[in-house]
Amino acid sequence: MAYQKVNVPKLSDAIVEQLETRILDGVLKPGDRLPPERQLAEEFGVSRPSLREAIQRLVSRGLLISRQGGGTWVTDRLETAFSDPWEALLHRHGELHEDLLEFRRVLEGTVARHAALRATDADLLRLDQCAEALREAYAGGDLARQAQADVTFHQAVGEASHNVLFAHVMSSLLAMLQRHVKDNIANLFAVGEVSGALLAQHLAIWAAIRARDPDAAQRAAEEHLDFVADTLVDLEREAERQERALRRLEGAS
């Protein structure tokens, strides 16, 4: 009687799968440092050579980077692979900003809907913490802190959707926008009544997800992006009026 061969997976394959899953799920984020080799080998219950082999494979895939004597870190490749080409194009073609906001409206509305349907108790607890951080940041009036709290909140909503593609595309977009925050969102934070409206909109998204109301969550996210788009247009028009008036003043003098 012939028996089929039993294929036993290599230990390094199992380690690669677990680390990749942690990266995809956002447990390991860009910039996170892995525990020391000895500690990580003990956690997985494997030998250090098997661990090294797995890490080297993830390094070759661009998901990890190892520094001689400096440990192993998670790269931002999943985010920058999308954002890098678009970031340069957005900088050169201002008309693309409208398309970006339209894309964000569709994406974030859908993400908020899924978050309301799928958020776990742990997700809701994290969103509670993000909502409190938003309140504190807006109360303090620190634009950089407000921008960071805004990004962290939207990332938490993305992760609460439990769709890894949604979460990573959102993270990529938000990181790109944060690098150019002076060109967009910071302008909104700087205006008192607009700043207050933004806080209320974020809290509306949070409340709808917490209430597990997908329709309300999607509507709140879409209304937030509509408000951002309309306000940025208003600010751009005001800047054009100011520039036109200055040119007239210079011409008259």
Short mmCIF file of N, CA and C in Angstrom, two decimals, residues 118-205:
data_model
loop_
_atom_site.label_atom_id
_atom_site.label_comp_id
_atom_site.label_asym_id
_atom_site.label_seq_id
_atom_site.Cartn_x
_atom_site.Cartn_y
_atom_site.Cartn_z
N ARG A 118 -18.49 46.07 12.27
CA ARG A 118 -17.51 45.05 12.65
C ARG A 118 -16.67 45.38 13.88
N ALA A 119 -16.72 46.59 14.37
CA ALA A 119 -15.84 46.98 15.48
C ALA A 119 -16.02 46.07 16.68
N THR A 120 -14.90 45.63 17.24
CA THR A 120 -14.93 44.83 18.46
C THR A 120 -14.94 45.76 19.67
N ASP A 121 -15.08 45.18 20.84
CA ASP A 121 -15.03 45.98 22.07
C ASP A 121 -13.68 46.67 22.20
N ALA A 122 -12.61 45.97 21.78
CA ALA A 122 -11.27 46.57 21.84
C ALA A 122 -11.17 47.75 20.88
N ASP A 123 -11.77 47.62 19.69
CA ASP A 123 -11.78 48.72 18.72
C ASP A 123 -12.51 49.93 19.30
N LEU A 124 -13.66 49.67 19.92
CA LEU A 124 -14.45 50.76 20.48
C LEU A 124 -13.69 51.46 21.60
N LEU A 125 -12.96 50.69 22.41
CA LEU A 125 -12.17 51.29 23.47
C LEU A 125 -11.09 52.19 22.88
N ARG A 126 -10.44 51.73 21.81
CA ARG A 126 -9.43 52.56 21.16
C ARG A 126 -10.05 53.82 20.56
N LEU A 127 -11.22 53.70 19.96
CA LEU A 127 -11.89 54.87 19.40
C LEU A 127 -12.30 55.84 20.50
N ASP A 128 -12.69 55.31 21.65
CA ASP A 128 -12.99 56.18 22.80
C ASP A 128 -11.75 57.01 23.17
N GLN A 129 -10.60 56.34 23.20
CA GLN A 129 -9.35 57.03 23.53
C GLN A 129 -9.01 58.08 22.47
N CYS A 130 -9.26 57.75 21.21
CA CYS A 130 -9.00 58.70 20.13
C CYS A 130 -9.92 59.90 20.22
N ALA A 131 -11.18 59.67 20.57
CA ALA A 131 -12.14 60.77 20.70
C ALA A 131 -11.72 61.71 21.83
N GLU A 132 -11.25 61.14 22.94
CA GLU A 132 -10.79 61.96 24.06
C GLU A 132 -9.54 62.74 23.66
N ALA A 133 -8.65 62.10 22.92
CA ALA A 133 -7.44 62.80 22.45
C ALA A 133 -7.81 63.95 21.52
N LEU A 134 -8.83 63.76 20.69
CA LEU A 134 -9.30 64.84 19.81
C LEU A 134 -9.81 66.02 20.63
N ARG A 135 -10.62 65.73 21.63
CA ARG A 135 -11.16 66.80 22.48
C ARG A 135 -10.03 67.60 23.12
N GLU A 136 -9.05 66.89 23.67
CA GLU A 136 -7.94 67.56 24.35
C GLU A 136 -7.11 68.38 23.36
N ALA A 137 -6.87 67.82 22.16
CA ALA A 137 -6.06 68.52 21.17
C ALA A 137 -6.75 69.80 20.70
N TYR A 138 -8.04 69.72 20.45
CA TYR A 138 -8.76 70.90 19.98
C TYR A 138 -8.86 71.95 21.08
N ALA A 139 -9.00 71.51 22.31
CA ALA A 139 -9.09 72.45 23.42
C ALA A 139 -7.77 73.18 23.62
N GLY A 140 -6.65 72.49 23.34
CA GLY A 140 -5.35 73.10 23.54
C GLY A 140 -4.94 74.08 22.46
N GLY A 141 -5.53 73.96 21.26
CA GLY A 141 -5.24 74.89 20.19
C GLY A 141 -3.90 74.67 19.49
N ASP A 142 -3.25 73.52 19.74
CA ASP A 142 -1.98 73.20 19.09
C ASP A 142 -2.28 72.54 17.74
N LEU A 143 -1.94 73.23 16.63
CA LEU A 143 -2.31 72.73 15.31
C LEU A 143 -1.66 71.38 15.00
N ALA A 144 -0.39 71.23 15.37
CA ALA A 144 0.30 69.96 15.10
C ALA A 144 -0.35 68.82 15.88
N ARG A 145 -0.72 69.09 17.12
CA ARG A 145 -1.36 68.06 17.94
C ARG A 145 -2.75 67.72 17.39
N GLN A 146 -3.47 68.72 16.92
CA GLN A 146 -4.78 68.47 16.32
C GLN A 146 -4.66 67.62 15.07
N ALA A 147 -3.67 67.94 14.24
CA ALA A 147 -3.47 67.18 13.01
C ALA A 147 -3.13 65.72 13.32
N GLN A 148 -2.27 65.49 14.32
CA GLN A 148 -1.89 64.13 14.68
C GLN A 148 -3.09 63.37 15.25
N ALA A 149 -3.89 64.04 16.08
CA ALA A 149 -5.07 63.40 16.65
C ALA A 149 -6.07 63.04 15.56
N ASP A 150 -6.18 63.92 14.55
CA ASP A 150 -7.06 63.67 13.42
C ASP A 150 -6.63 62.42 12.66
N VAL A 151 -5.34 62.32 12.36
CA VAL A 151 -4.81 61.17 11.63
C VAL A 151 -5.00 59.88 12.43
N THR A 152 -4.69 59.93 13.72
CA THR A 152 -4.80 58.75 14.58
C THR A 152 -6.24 58.26 14.64
N PHE A 153 -7.19 59.20 14.71
CA PHE A 153 -8.61 58.83 14.76
C PHE A 153 -9.02 58.11 13.49
N HIS A 154 -8.68 58.68 12.33
CA HIS A 154 -9.08 58.06 11.06
C HIS A 154 -8.41 56.71 10.86
N GLN A 155 -7.16 56.57 11.33
CA GLN A 155 -6.49 55.27 11.24
C GLN A 155 -7.21 54.24 12.11
N ALA A 156 -7.66 54.66 13.28
CA ALA A 156 -8.38 53.74 14.17
C ALA A 156 -9.70 53.30 13.54
N VAL A 157 -10.38 54.22 12.87
CA VAL A 157 -11.62 53.86 12.17
C VAL A 157 -11.31 52.85 11.06
N GLY A 158 -10.22 53.09 10.31
CA GLY A 158 -9.83 52.17 9.25
C GLY A 158 -9.55 50.78 9.77
N GLU A 159 -8.85 50.70 10.88
CA GLU A 159 -8.52 49.39 11.44
C GLU A 159 -9.76 48.70 12.02
N ALA A 160 -10.72 49.50 12.52
CA ALA A 160 -11.96 48.93 13.07
C ALA A 160 -12.85 48.36 11.97
N SER A 161 -12.56 48.70 10.70
CA SER A 161 -13.34 48.13 9.59
C SER A 161 -12.99 46.66 9.36
N HIS A 162 -11.84 46.24 9.88
CA HIS A 162 -11.36 44.86 9.74
C HIS A 162 -11.28 44.43 8.27
N ASN A 163 -10.83 45.36 7.45
CA ASN A 163 -10.46 45.07 6.06
C ASN A 163 -9.06 45.63 5.89
N VAL A 164 -8.08 44.75 5.70
CA VAL A 164 -6.69 45.21 5.72
C VAL A 164 -6.38 46.17 4.58
N LEU A 165 -7.03 45.99 3.43
CA LEU A 165 -6.79 46.91 2.32
C LEU A 165 -7.34 48.30 2.62
N PHE A 166 -8.55 48.37 3.16
CA PHE A 166 -9.10 49.66 3.59
C PHE A 166 -8.14 50.34 4.55
N ALA A 167 -7.70 49.58 5.55
CA ALA A 167 -6.87 50.16 6.61
C ALA A 167 -5.55 50.68 6.06
N HIS A 168 -4.90 49.91 5.18
CA HIS A 168 -3.59 50.32 4.68
C HIS A 168 -3.69 51.43 3.65
N VAL A 169 -4.71 51.43 2.81
CA VAL A 169 -4.88 52.53 1.85
C VAL A 169 -5.19 53.83 2.61
N MET A 170 -6.05 53.74 3.63
CA MET A 170 -6.33 54.93 4.43
C MET A 170 -5.09 55.45 5.12
N SER A 171 -4.32 54.53 5.69
CA SER A 171 -3.10 54.93 6.37
C SER A 171 -2.14 55.61 5.41
N SER A 172 -2.05 55.09 4.19
CA SER A 172 -1.18 55.67 3.18
C SER A 172 -1.63 57.08 2.82
N LEU A 173 -2.92 57.26 2.60
CA LEU A 173 -3.45 58.58 2.26
C LEU A 173 -3.23 59.58 3.38
N LEU A 174 -3.49 59.14 4.61
CA LEU A 174 -3.37 60.04 5.75
C LEU A 174 -1.92 60.44 5.99
N ALA A 175 -0.99 59.49 5.81
CA ALA A 175 0.42 59.82 5.98
C ALA A 175 0.86 60.84 4.93
N MET A 176 0.36 60.66 3.70
CA MET A 176 0.69 61.60 2.64
C MET A 176 0.15 62.98 2.95
N LEU A 177 -1.10 63.05 3.43
CA LEU A 177 -1.70 64.34 3.75
C LEU A 177 -1.01 64.98 4.94
N GLN A 178 -0.60 64.17 5.91
CA GLN A 178 0.06 64.71 7.09
C GLN A 178 1.38 65.37 6.73
N ARG A 179 2.08 64.82 5.73
CA ARG A 179 3.34 65.42 5.31
C ARG A 179 3.12 66.79 4.67
N HIS A 180 1.90 67.02 4.20
CA HIS A 180 1.59 68.31 3.57
C HIS A 180 0.49 69.03 4.33
N VAL A 181 0.48 68.85 5.64
CA VAL A 181 -0.62 69.37 6.44
C VAL A 181 -0.71 70.88 6.36
N LYS A 182 0.40 71.56 6.14
CA LYS A 182 0.37 73.02 6.05
C LYS A 182 -0.43 73.48 4.82
N ASP A 183 -0.52 72.60 3.82
CA ASP A 183 -1.22 72.96 2.60
C ASP A 183 -2.72 72.74 2.68
N ASN A 184 -3.19 72.00 3.69
CA ASN A 184 -4.62 71.71 3.70
C ASN A 184 -5.25 71.75 5.08
N ILE A 185 -5.13 70.66 5.83
CA ILE A 185 -5.90 70.55 7.05
C ILE A 185 -5.52 71.60 8.09
N ALA A 186 -4.25 71.97 8.17
CA ALA A 186 -3.85 72.98 9.15
C ALA A 186 -4.57 74.29 8.89
N ASN A 187 -4.86 74.59 7.63
CA ASN A 187 -5.61 75.80 7.32
C ASN A 187 -7.01 75.75 7.94
N LEU A 188 -7.59 74.57 7.99
CA LEU A 188 -8.92 74.44 8.57
C LEU A 188 -8.87 74.56 10.09
N PHE A 189 -7.86 73.92 10.70
CA PHE A 189 -7.74 73.98 12.15
C PHE A 189 -7.55 75.41 12.64
N ALA A 190 -6.92 76.24 11.81
CA ALA A 190 -6.58 77.59 12.24
C ALA A 190 -7.80 78.50 12.31
N VAL A 191 -8.91 78.10 11.71
CA VAL A 191 -10.12 78.92 11.72
C VAL A 191 -11.03 78.43 12.83
N GLY A 192 -11.33 79.33 13.79
CA GLY A 192 -12.04 78.94 15.00
C GLY A 192 -13.32 78.17 14.78
N GLU A 193 -14.28 78.75 14.03
CA GLU A 193 -15.57 78.09 13.86
C GLU A 193 -15.44 76.82 13.03
N VAL A 194 -14.48 76.80 12.09
CA VAL A 194 -14.24 75.60 11.29
C VAL A 194 -13.65 74.50 12.17
N SER A 195 -12.73 74.88 13.03
CA SER A 195 -12.11 73.92 13.93
C SER A 195 -13.16 73.24 14.81
N GLY A 196 -14.08 74.04 15.33
CA GLY A 196 -15.15 73.48 16.16
C GLY A 196 -16.04 72.52 15.38
N ALA A 197 -16.33 72.86 14.12
CA ALA A 197 -17.16 71.99 13.29
C ALA A 197 -16.45 70.67 13.01
N LEU A 198 -15.13 70.73 12.76
CA LEU A 198 -14.37 69.51 12.51
C LEU A 198 -14.41 68.57 13.71
N LEU A 199 -14.26 69.13 14.90
CA LEU A 199 -14.32 68.29 16.10
C LEU A 199 -15.68 67.62 16.21
N ALA A 200 -16.73 68.39 15.99
CA ALA A 200 -18.08 67.83 16.08
C ALA A 200 -18.29 66.72 15.05
N GLN A 201 -17.73 66.89 13.86
CA GLN A 201 -17.88 65.87 12.81
C GLN A 201 -17.16 64.58 13.18
N HIS A 202 -15.95 64.70 13.72
CA HIS A 202 -15.24 63.50 14.15
C HIS A 202 -16.01 62.77 15.26
N LEU A 203 -16.54 63.53 16.19
CA LEU A 203 -17.28 62.92 17.28
C LEU A 203 -18.57 62.28 16.78
N ALA A 204 -19.16 62.82 15.71
CA ALA A 204 -20.36 62.22 15.13
C ALA A 204 -20.03 60.87 14.51
N ILE A 205 -18.89 60.77 13.84
CA ILE A 205 -18.46 59.49 13.27
C ILE A 205 -18.25 58.48 14.40
#
